[in-house]
CSV table of N, CA and C in Angstrom, one decimal:
chain,number,residue,atom,x,y,z
A,1,HIS,N,9.0,-1.3,17.5
A,1,HIS,CA,7.6,-1.5,17.2
A,1,HIS,C,7.2,-0.4,16.2
A,2,VAL,N,6.4,-0.7,15.2
A,2,VAL,CA,6.0,0.2,14.2
A,2,VAL,C,4.5,0.3,14.2
A,3,GLN,N,3.9,1.5,14.2
A,3,GLN,CA,2.5,1.7,14.0
A,3,GLN,C,2.2,2.4,12.7
A,4,LEU,N,1.1,1.9,12.1
A,4,LEU,CA,0.8,2.4,10.8
A,4,LEU,C,-0.7,2.9,10.8
A,5,VAL,N,-0.9,4.1,10.3
A,5,VAL,CA,-2.3,4.7,10.3
A,5,VAL,C,-2.6,5.1,8.9
A,6,GLU,N,-3.6,4.5,8.2
A,6,GLU,CA,-4.0,4.8,6.9
A,6,GLU,C,-5.1,5.9,6.9
A,7,SER,N,-5.1,6.6,5.8
A,7,SER,CA,-6.2,7.6,5.6
A,7,SER,C,-6.4,7.8,4.1
A,8,GLY,N,-7.5,8.5,3.7
A,8,GLY,CA,-7.8,8.8,2.4
A,8,GLY,C,-8.8,8.0,1.6
A,9,GLY,N,-9.3,6.9,2.2
A,9,GLY,CA,-10.3,6.1,1.6
A,9,GLY,C,-11.6,6.9,1.5
A,10,ALA,N,-12.4,6.6,0.4
A,10,ALA,CA,-13.6,7.3,0.2
A,10,ALA,C,-14.4,6.5,-0.9
A,11,SER,N,-15.6,7.0,-1.2
A,11,SER,CA,-16.4,6.5,-2.2
A,11,SER,C,-16.3,7.5,-3.4
A,12,VAL,N,-16.0,6.9,-4.6
A,12,VAL,CA,-15.8,7.7,-5.8
A,12,VAL,C,-16.4,7.1,-7.0
A,13,GLN,N,-16.6,7.8,-8.0
A,13,GLN,CA,-17.2,7.3,-9.2
A,13,GLN,C,-16.1,6.7,-10.1
A,14,THR,N,-16.5,5.8,-11.0
A,14,THR,CA,-15.6,5.2,-12.0
A,14,THR,C,-14.9,6.3,-12.8
A,15,GLY,N,-13.6,6.2,-12.9
A,15,GLY,CA,-12.7,7.1,-13.6
A,15,GLY,C,-12.1,8.2,-12.6
A,16,GLY,N,-12.6,8.2,-11.4
A,16,GLY,CA,-12.1,9.1,-10.4
A,16,GLY,C,-10.7,8.8,-9.9
A,17,SER,N,-10.2,9.6,-9.0
A,17,SER,CA,-8.9,9.4,-8.3
A,17,SER,C,-9.0,9.6,-6.8
A,18,LEU,N,-8.1,8.9,-6.2
A,18,LEU,CA,-7.9,9.0,-4.7
A,18,LEU,C,-6.5,9.0,-4.4
A,19,ARG,N,-6.1,9.5,-3.3
A,19,ARG,CA,-4.8,9.4,-2.7
A,19,ARG,C,-4.8,8.9,-1.3
A,20,LEU,N,-4.3,7.7,-1.1
A,20,LEU,CA,-4.2,7.1,0.2
A,20,LEU,C,-2.9,7.5,0.8
A,21,ALA,N,-2.9,7.7,2.1
A,21,ALA,CA,-1.7,7.9,2.9
A,21,ALA,C,-1.6,7.0,4.1
A,22,CYS,N,-0.3,6.6,4.4
A,22,CYS,CA,-0.1,5.8,5.5
A,22,CYS,C,1.1,6.4,6.3
A,23,ALA,N,0.8,6.8,7.5
A,23,ALA,CA,1.8,7.4,8.4
A,23,ALA,C,2.4,6.4,9.3
A,24,ALA,N,3.7,6.3,9.3
A,24,ALA,CA,4.4,5.3,10.2
A,24,ALA,C,5.1,5.9,11.3
A,25,SER,N,5.0,5.3,12.5
A,25,SER,CA,5.8,5.8,13.6
A,25,SER,C,6.7,4.6,14.1
A,26,GLY,N,7.8,5.0,14.7
A,26,GLY,CA,8.8,4.0,15.0
A,26,GLY,C,9.5,3.5,13.8
A,27,TYR,N,9.6,4.3,12.8
A,27,TYR,CA,10.0,3.9,11.4
A,27,TYR,C,11.6,3.7,11.4
A,28,THR,N,12.0,2.7,10.7
A,28,THR,CA,13.4,2.5,10.5
A,28,THR,C,13.7,2.7,9.1
A,29,TYR,N,14.6,3.6,8.8
A,29,TYR,CA,14.8,4.0,7.4
A,29,TYR,C,15.4,2.8,6.5
A,30,ASN,N,16.5,2.2,7.0
A,30,ASN,CA,17.2,1.3,6.2
A,30,ASN,C,16.6,-0.1,6.1
A,31,ARG,N,16.8,-0.7,5.0
A,31,ARG,CA,16.4,-2.1,4.8
A,31,ARG,C,15.0,-2.4,5.2
A,32,ASN,N,14.1,-1.7,4.6
A,32,ASN,CA,12.7,-2.1,4.8
A,32,ASN,C,11.9,-1.8,3.6
A,33,CYS,N,10.7,-2.3,3.5
A,33,CYS,CA,9.8,-2.2,2.4
A,33,CYS,C,8.4,-1.8,2.9
A,34,MET,N,7.8,-0.9,2.2
A,34,MET,CA,6.4,-0.6,2.6
A,34,MET,C,5.5,-0.9,1.4
A,35,ALA,N,4.3,-1.3,1.6
A,35,ALA,CA,3.5,-1.7,0.5
A,35,ALA,C,2.0,-1.5,0.8
A,36,TRP,N,1.2,-1.5,-0.2
A,36,TRP,CA,-0.2,-1.4,-0.1
A,36,TRP,C,-0.8,-2.7,-0.6
A,37,PHE,N,-1.7,-3.3,0.2
A,37,PHE,CA,-2.4,-4.4,-0.2
A,37,PHE,C,-3.9,-4.0,-0.2
A,38,ARG,N,-4.7,-4.9,-0.8
A,38,ARG,CA,-6.2,-4.7,-0.7
A,38,ARG,C,-6.9,-6.0,-0.6
A,39,GLN,N,-8.1,-5.9,0.0
A,39,GLN,CA,-8.9,-7.1,0.1
A,39,GLN,C,-10.3,-6.8,-0.1
A,40,ALA,N,-10.9,-7.4,-1.0
A,40,ALA,CA,-12.4,-7.3,-1.3
A,40,ALA,C,-13.1,-8.4,-0.6
A,41,PRO,N,-14.4,-8.2,-0.3
A,41,PRO,CA,-15.2,-9.2,0.4
A,41,PRO,C,-15.1,-10.5,-0.4
A,42,GLY,N,-14.8,-11.6,0.4
A,42,GLY,CA,-14.8,-12.9,-0.2
A,42,GLY,C,-13.5,-13.2,-1.0
A,43,LYS,N,-12.6,-12.3,-1.0
A,43,LYS,CA,-11.3,-12.5,-1.8
A,43,LYS,C,-10.1,-12.5,-0.9
A,44,GLU,N,-9.0,-13.0,-1.4
A,44,GLU,CA,-7.8,-13.0,-0.6
A,44,GLU,C,-7.1,-11.6,-0.7
A,45,ARG,N,-6.3,-11.3,0.3
A,45,ARG,CA,-5.6,-10.1,0.3
A,45,ARG,C,-4.6,-10.1,-0.8
A,46,GLU,N,-4.5,-9.1,-1.6
A,46,GLU,CA,-3.6,-9.1,-2.7
A,46,GLU,C,-2.7,-7.8,-2.7
A,47,GLY,N,-1.5,-8.0,-3.1
A,47,GLY,CA,-0.5,-6.9,-3.1
A,47,GLY,C,-0.9,-6.0,-4.3
A,48,VAL,N,-0.7,-4.7,-4.1
A,48,VAL,CA,-1.0,-3.7,-5.1
A,48,VAL,C,0.2,-2.9,-5.5
A,49,ALA,N,1.0,-2.4,-4.6
A,49,ALA,CA,2.2,-1.7,-4.9
A,49,ALA,C,3.1,-1.7,-3.7
A,50,ALA,N,4.4,-1.7,-4.0
A,50,ALA,CA,5.4,-1.7,-2.9
A,50,ALA,C,6.6,-0.8,-3.3
A,51,VAL,N,7.2,-0.3,-2.2
A,51,VAL,CA,8.4,0.6,-2.4
A,51,VAL,C,9.5,0.2,-1.4
A,52,TYR,N,10.7,0.1,-1.8
A,52,TYR,CA,11.8,-0.1,-0.9
A,52,TYR,C,12.3,1.2,-0.5
A,53,ALA,N,12.5,1.4,0.8
A,53,ALA,CA,12.9,2.7,1.4
A,53,ALA,C,14.3,3.0,1.0
A,54,GLY,N,15.2,2.0,1.0
A,54,GLY,CA,16.6,2.3,0.8
A,54,GLY,C,16.9,2.9,-0.6
A,55,GLY,N,16.5,2.2,-1.7
A,55,GLY,CA,16.7,2.7,-3.0
A,55,GLY,C,15.6,3.3,-3.7
A,56,GLY,N,14.4,3.2,-3.1
A,56,GLY,CA,13.2,3.8,-3.7
A,56,GLY,C,12.6,3.0,-4.9
A,57,SER,N,13.1,1.8,-5.1
A,57,SER,CA,12.5,1.0,-6.2
A,57,SER,C,11.1,0.6,-5.9
A,58,THR,N,10.3,0.5,-6.9
A,58,THR,CA,8.9,0.2,-6.8
A,58,THR,C,8.5,-1.1,-7.5
A,59,ARG,N,7.4,-1.6,-7.1
A,59,ARG,CA,6.8,-2.8,-7.7
A,59,ARG,C,5.3,-2.5,-7.8
A,60,TYR,N,4.6,-3.0,-8.9
A,60,TYR,CA,3.2,-2.9,-9.0
A,60,TYR,C,2.6,-4.2,-9.5
A,61,ALA,N,1.4,-4.4,-9.0
A,61,ALA,CA,0.6,-5.5,-9.6
A,61,ALA,C,0.2,-5.1,-11.0
A,62,ASP,N,0.0,-6.2,-11.8
A,62,ASP,CA,-0.3,-5.9,-13.2
A,62,ASP,C,-1.7,-5.2,-13.3
A,63,SER,N,-2.6,-5.4,-12.4
A,63,SER,CA,-3.9,-4.9,-12.5
A,63,SER,C,-3.9,-3.4,-12.2
A,64,VAL,N,-2.9,-2.8,-11.6
A,64,VAL,CA,-2.9,-1.4,-11.3
A,64,VAL,C,-1.7,-0.6,-12.0
A,65,ARG,N,-0.8,-1.3,-12.6
A,65,ARG,CA,0.3,-0.7,-13.3
A,65,ARG,C,-0.2,0.3,-14.3
A,66,GLY,N,0.4,1.6,-14.2
A,66,GLY,CA,0.0,2.6,-15.1
A,66,GLY,C,-1.1,3.5,-14.6
A,67,ARG,N,-1.8,3.0,-13.5
A,67,ARG,CA,-2.9,3.8,-12.9
A,67,ARG,C,-2.6,4.2,-11.5
A,68,PHE,N,-1.8,3.4,-10.8
A,68,PHE,CA,-1.5,3.7,-9.4
A,68,PHE,C,0.0,4.0,-9.3
A,69,THR,N,0.3,4.9,-8.4
A,69,THR,CA,1.7,5.3,-8.1
A,69,THR,C,1.9,5.3,-6.6
A,70,ILE,N,2.9,4.5,-6.2
A,70,ILE,CA,3.3,4.5,-4.8
A,70,ILE,C,4.5,5.4,-4.6
A,71,SER,N,4.6,6.2,-3.5
A,71,SER,CA,5.7,7.0,-3.2
A,71,SER,C,5.9,7.1,-1.7
A,72,LEU,N,7.2,7.4,-1.4
A,72,LEU,CA,7.6,7.4,0.0
A,72,LEU,C,8.2,8.7,0.4
A,73,ASP,N,7.7,9.4,1.4
A,73,ASP,CA,8.3,10.6,1.9
A,73,ASP,C,9.0,10.3,3.2
A,74,ASN,N,10.3,10.1,3.1
A,74,ASN,CA,11.0,9.7,4.3
A,74,ASN,C,11.0,10.7,5.4
A,75,ALA,N,11.0,12.0,5.1
A,75,ALA,CA,10.9,13.1,6.1
A,75,ALA,C,9.7,13.0,6.9
A,76,LYS,N,8.6,12.6,6.3
A,76,LYS,CA,7.3,12.5,7.0
A,76,LYS,C,6.9,11.1,7.4
A,77,ASN,N,7.8,10.2,7.1
A,77,ASN,CA,7.5,8.8,7.5
A,77,ASN,C,6.2,8.3,6.9
A,78,THR,N,5.9,8.7,5.7
A,78,THR,CA,4.6,8.5,5.1
A,78,THR,C,4.7,7.9,3.7
A,79,VAL,N,3.9,6.9,3.5
A,79,VAL,CA,3.9,6.3,2.1
A,79,VAL,C,2.5,6.6,1.5
A,80,TYR,N,2.5,6.9,0.3
A,80,TYR,CA,1.3,7.3,-0.4
A,80,TYR,C,0.9,6.4,-1.5
A,81,LEU,N,-0.3,6.3,-1.9
A,81,LEU,CA,-0.8,5.6,-3.1
A,81,LEU,C,-1.7,6.5,-3.8
A,82,GLN,N,-1.2,7.0,-5.0
A,82,GLN,CA,-2.1,7.8,-5.8
A,82,GLN,C,-2.8,6.8,-6.8
A,83,MET,N,-4.1,6.9,-6.8
A,83,MET,CA,-4.9,6.0,-7.6
A,83,MET,C,-5.7,6.7,-8.6
A,84,ASN,N,-5.5,6.5,-9.9
A,84,ASN,CA,-6.2,7.2,-10.9
A,84,ASN,C,-7.0,6.2,-11.8
A,85,SER,N,-7.9,6.7,-12.5
A,85,SER,CA,-8.7,5.8,-13.4
A,85,SER,C,-9.3,4.7,-12.7
A,86,LEU,N,-9.9,5.0,-11.5
A,86,LEU,CA,-10.5,3.9,-10.7
A,86,LEU,C,-11.7,3.3,-11.3
A,87,ASN,N,-11.8,2.0,-11.1
A,87,ASN,CA,-13.0,1.3,-11.6
A,87,ASN,C,-13.6,0.4,-10.5
A,88,PRO,N,-14.7,-0.2,-10.7
A,88,PRO,CA,-15.4,-0.9,-9.6
A,88,PRO,C,-14.5,-2.1,-9.1
A,89,GLU,N,-13.7,-2.6,-9.9
A,89,GLU,CA,-12.8,-3.8,-9.5
A,89,GLU,C,-11.8,-3.3,-8.5
A,90,ASP,N,-11.6,-2.0,-8.3
A,90,ASP,CA,-10.7,-1.5,-7.3
A,90,ASP,C,-11.3,-1.4,-5.9
A,91,THR,N,-12.6,-1.6,-5.8
A,91,THR,CA,-13.3,-1.5,-4.6
A,91,THR,C,-12.7,-2.6,-3.6
A,92,ALA,N,-12.3,-2.1,-2.4
A,92,ALA,CA,-11.7,-3.0,-1.4
A,92,ALA,C,-11.3,-2.2,-0.2
A,93,MET,N,-11.0,-3.0,0.8
A,93,MET,CA,-10.3,-2.3,2.0
A,93,MET,C,-8.8,-2.3,1.6
A,94,TYR,N,-8.2,-1.2,1.8
A,94,TYR,CA,-6.8,-1.0,1.4
A,94,TYR,C,-5.9,-1.0,2.7
A,95,TYR,N,-4.9,-1.8,2.8
A,95,TYR,CA,-4.1,-1.9,4.0
A,95,TYR,C,-2.6,-1.5,3.6
A,96,CYS,N,-2.0,-0.8,4.6
A,96,CYS,CA,-0.6,-0.4,4.5
A,96,CYS,C,0.2,-1.5,5.3
A,97,ALA,N,1.3,-1.9,4.7
A,97,ALA,CA,2.1,-2.9,5.4
A,97,ALA,C,3.6,-2.5,5.4
A,98,TYR,N,4.3,-2.9,6.5
A,98,TYR,CA,5.7,-2.6,6.7
A,98,TYR,C,6.5,-3.9,6.9
A,99,GLY,N,7.5,-4.1,6.2
A,99,GLY,CA,8.3,-5.2,6.3
A,99,GLY,C,9.8,-4.9,6.6
A,100,LEU,N,10.4,-5.7,7.5
A,100,LEU,CA,11.8,-5.4,7.8
A,100,LEU,C,12.8,-6.0,6.7
A,101,PHE,N,12.5,-7.2,6.3
A,101,PHE,CA,13.3,-7.8,5.2
A,101,PHE,C,12.4,-8.5,4.3
A,102,VAL,N,12.1,-7.8,3.2
A,102,VAL,CA,11.1,-8.3,2.2
A,102,VAL,C,11.8,-8.7,0.9
A,103,SER,N,11.5,-9.9,0.4
A,103,SER,CA,12.0,-10.3,-0.9
A,103,SER,C,10.8,-10.6,-1.8
A,104,ARG,N,9.8,-11.1,-1.3
A,104,ARG,CA,8.5,-11.4,-2.1
A,104,ARG,C,7.6,-10.3,-1.8
A,105,VAL,N,7.6,-9.2,-2.5
A,105,VAL,CA,6.9,-8.0,-2.1
A,105,VAL,C,5.4,-8.1,-2.0
A,106,PHE,N,4.8,-9.1,-2.7
A,106,PHE,CA,3.3,-9.2,-2.7
A,106,PHE,C,2.9,-10.5,-1.9
A,107,ASP,N,3.8,-10.9,-1.0
A,107,ASP,CA,3.4,-12.0,-0.1
A,107,ASP,C,3.1,-11.4,1.3
A,108,PRO,N,1.9,-11.4,1.7
A,108,PRO,CA,1.6,-10.8,3.0
A,108,PRO,C,2.4,-11.3,4.2
A,109,SER,N,2.8,-12.6,4.1
A,109,SER,CA,3.5,-13.1,5.2
A,109,SER,C,4.9,-12.5,5.4
A,110,GLU,N,5.4,-11.8,4.4
A,110,GLU,CA,6.7,-11.1,4.5
A,110,GLU,C,6.7,-9.9,5.3
A,111,TYR,N,5.5,-9.4,5.7
A,111,TYR,CA,5.4,-8.1,6.4
A,111,TYR,C,5.2,-8.2,7.8
A,112,ASN,N,5.7,-7.3,8.6
A,112,ASN,CA,5.7,-7.5,10.1
A,112,ASN,C,4.6,-6.6,10.7
A,113,TYR,N,4.2,-5.5,10.1
A,113,TYR,CA,3.3,-4.7,10.7
A,113,TYR,C,2.2,-4.3,9.7
A,114,TRP,N,1.0,-4.1,10.1
A,114,TRP,CA,-0.1,-3.7,9.3
A,114,TRP,C,-0.9,-2.6,9.9
A,115,GLY,N,-1.5,-1.8,9.0
A,115,GLY,CA,-2.4,-0.7,9.5
A,115,GLY,C,-3.8,-1.3,9.6
A,116,GLN,N,-4.8,-0.5,10.0
A,116,GLN,CA,-6.1,-0.9,10.2
A,116,GLN,C,-7.0,-1.0,9.0
A,117,GLY,N,-6.5,-0.4,7.9
A,117,GLY,CA,-7.2,-0.4,6.7
A,117,GLY,C,-8.1,0.9,6.4
A,118,THR,N,-8.2,1.2,5.2
A,118,THR,CA,-9.1,2.3,4.8
A,118,THR,C,-9.9,1.9,3.5
A,119,GLN,N,-11.2,2.1,3.6
A,119,GLN,CA,-12.1,1.6,2.6
A,119,GLN,C,-12.1,2.5,1.3
A,120,VAL,N,-12.0,1.8,0.2
A,120,VAL,CA,-12.2,2.5,-1.1
A,120,VAL,C,-13.3,1.8,-1.9
A,121,THR,N,-14.3,2.6,-2.3
A,121,THR,CA,-15.5,2.1,-3.0
A,121,THR,C,-15.6,2.9,-4.3
A,122,VAL,N,-15.7,2.2,-5.4
A,122,VAL,CA,-15.8,2.8,-6.7
A,122,VAL,C,-17.1,2.3,-7.3
A,123,SER,N,-18.0,3.2,-7.7
A,123,SER,CA,-19.2,2.9,-8.3
A,123,SER,C,-19.5,3.6,-9.6
């Protein structure tokens, strides 16, 4: 069983930066993927960024590429999302997700565990 706890959400102004963190317990190092999704009111949950624990390869949604950076600290069992140049379209609840065997990184159904979410508001 894996538990995920997100932190770092806040209200910021356009152009600002935030760093989200997701601490995982019961973490299995090999063959898993961790990702950040977000969901704005009235919209579907969308994938933002993902990282494979084994090789460290990353994936980004087009809307955030070049502005967001996902990273994984295996020693701390924590995945981070550094968000720069934020704009109001980034406003959403951000969720951390953990998948045992993920091929479609931005398909929510591929993930086995989810955190409770952390709110990001950009104005």
